[in-house]
Short mmCIF file of C-alpha atoms in Angstrom, two decimals:
data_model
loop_
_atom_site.label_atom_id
_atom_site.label_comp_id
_atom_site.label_asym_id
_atom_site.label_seq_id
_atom_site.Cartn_x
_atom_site.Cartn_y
_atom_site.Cartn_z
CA UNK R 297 0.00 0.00 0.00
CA UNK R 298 1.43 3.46 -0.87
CA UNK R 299 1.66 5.75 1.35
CA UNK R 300 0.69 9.93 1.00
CA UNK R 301 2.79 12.81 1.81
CA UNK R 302 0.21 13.57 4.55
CA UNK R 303 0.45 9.97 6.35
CA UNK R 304 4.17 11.01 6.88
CA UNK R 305 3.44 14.14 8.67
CA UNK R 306 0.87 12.03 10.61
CA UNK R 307 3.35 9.47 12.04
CA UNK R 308 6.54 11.58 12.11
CA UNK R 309 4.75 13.76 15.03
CA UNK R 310 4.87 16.66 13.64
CA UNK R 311 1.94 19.54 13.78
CA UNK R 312 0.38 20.93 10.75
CA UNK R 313 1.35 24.48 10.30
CA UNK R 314 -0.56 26.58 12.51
CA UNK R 315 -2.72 29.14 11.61
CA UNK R 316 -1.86 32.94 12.95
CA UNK R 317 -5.70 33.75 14.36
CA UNK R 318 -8.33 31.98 16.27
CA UNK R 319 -11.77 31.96 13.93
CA UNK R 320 -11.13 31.30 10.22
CA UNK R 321 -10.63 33.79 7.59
CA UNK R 322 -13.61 35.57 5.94
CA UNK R 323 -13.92 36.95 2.24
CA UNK R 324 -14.47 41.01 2.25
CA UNK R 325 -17.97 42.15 1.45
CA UNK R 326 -19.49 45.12 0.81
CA UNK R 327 -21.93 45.99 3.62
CA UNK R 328 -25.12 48.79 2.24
CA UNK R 329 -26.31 48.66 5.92
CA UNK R 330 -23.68 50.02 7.77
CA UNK R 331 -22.48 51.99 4.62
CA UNK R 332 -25.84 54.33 4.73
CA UNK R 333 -25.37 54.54 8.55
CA UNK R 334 -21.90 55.77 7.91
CA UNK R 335 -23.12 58.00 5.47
CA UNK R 336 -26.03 59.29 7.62
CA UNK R 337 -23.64 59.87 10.38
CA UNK R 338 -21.00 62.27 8.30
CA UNK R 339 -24.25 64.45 7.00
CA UNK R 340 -25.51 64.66 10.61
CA UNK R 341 -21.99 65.79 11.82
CA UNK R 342 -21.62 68.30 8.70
CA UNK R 343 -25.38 69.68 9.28
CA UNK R 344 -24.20 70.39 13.32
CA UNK R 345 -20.71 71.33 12.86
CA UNK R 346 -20.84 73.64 9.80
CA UNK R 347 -23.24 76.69 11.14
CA UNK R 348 -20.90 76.26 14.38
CA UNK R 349 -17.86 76.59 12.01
CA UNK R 350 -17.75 80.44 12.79
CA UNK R 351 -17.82 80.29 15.92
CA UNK R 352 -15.08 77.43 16.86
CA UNK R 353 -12.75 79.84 14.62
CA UNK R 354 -13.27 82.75 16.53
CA UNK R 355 -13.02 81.44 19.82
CA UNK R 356 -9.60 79.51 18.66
CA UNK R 357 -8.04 82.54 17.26
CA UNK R 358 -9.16 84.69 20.83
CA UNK R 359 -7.42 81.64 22.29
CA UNK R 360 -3.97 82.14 20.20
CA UNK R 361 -3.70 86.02 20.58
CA UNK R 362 -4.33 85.51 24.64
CA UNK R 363 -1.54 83.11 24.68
CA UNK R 364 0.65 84.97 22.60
CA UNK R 365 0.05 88.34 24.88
CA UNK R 366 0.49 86.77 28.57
CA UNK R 367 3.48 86.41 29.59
CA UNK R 368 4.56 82.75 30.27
#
């Protein structure tokens, strides 16, 4: 009876070669769901953020030329 490469590895003791993770690897797919949450998320941020726009810039530069005029 002939014997396979893989009998060999089964009597010589040694381990297959192990793999690097715990669960099995999974193909990449495209998920719509969380891609239009994602989406929904950004426009929510934009529609919040962008009137306040002004207003973060002014405070920041008040918050430069204090620092630059006190002494340290």
């Amino acid at each position: 009876m002939a014997e396979s490469p893989d009998d060999d590895a089964k009597d010589s003791g040694r381990l297959p070669k192990p793999l690097r993770t715990v669960t099995p690897g999974s193909r990449s797919r495209p998920n719509e769901g969380m891609d239009i949450i994602g989406w929904g998320m950004l426009a929510g941020l934009l529609v919040l953020l962008v009137p306040l726009l002004p207003f973060i810039i002014i405070v920041w530069l008040i918050s430069k030329v204090t620092d630059a005029l006190t002494p340290s």
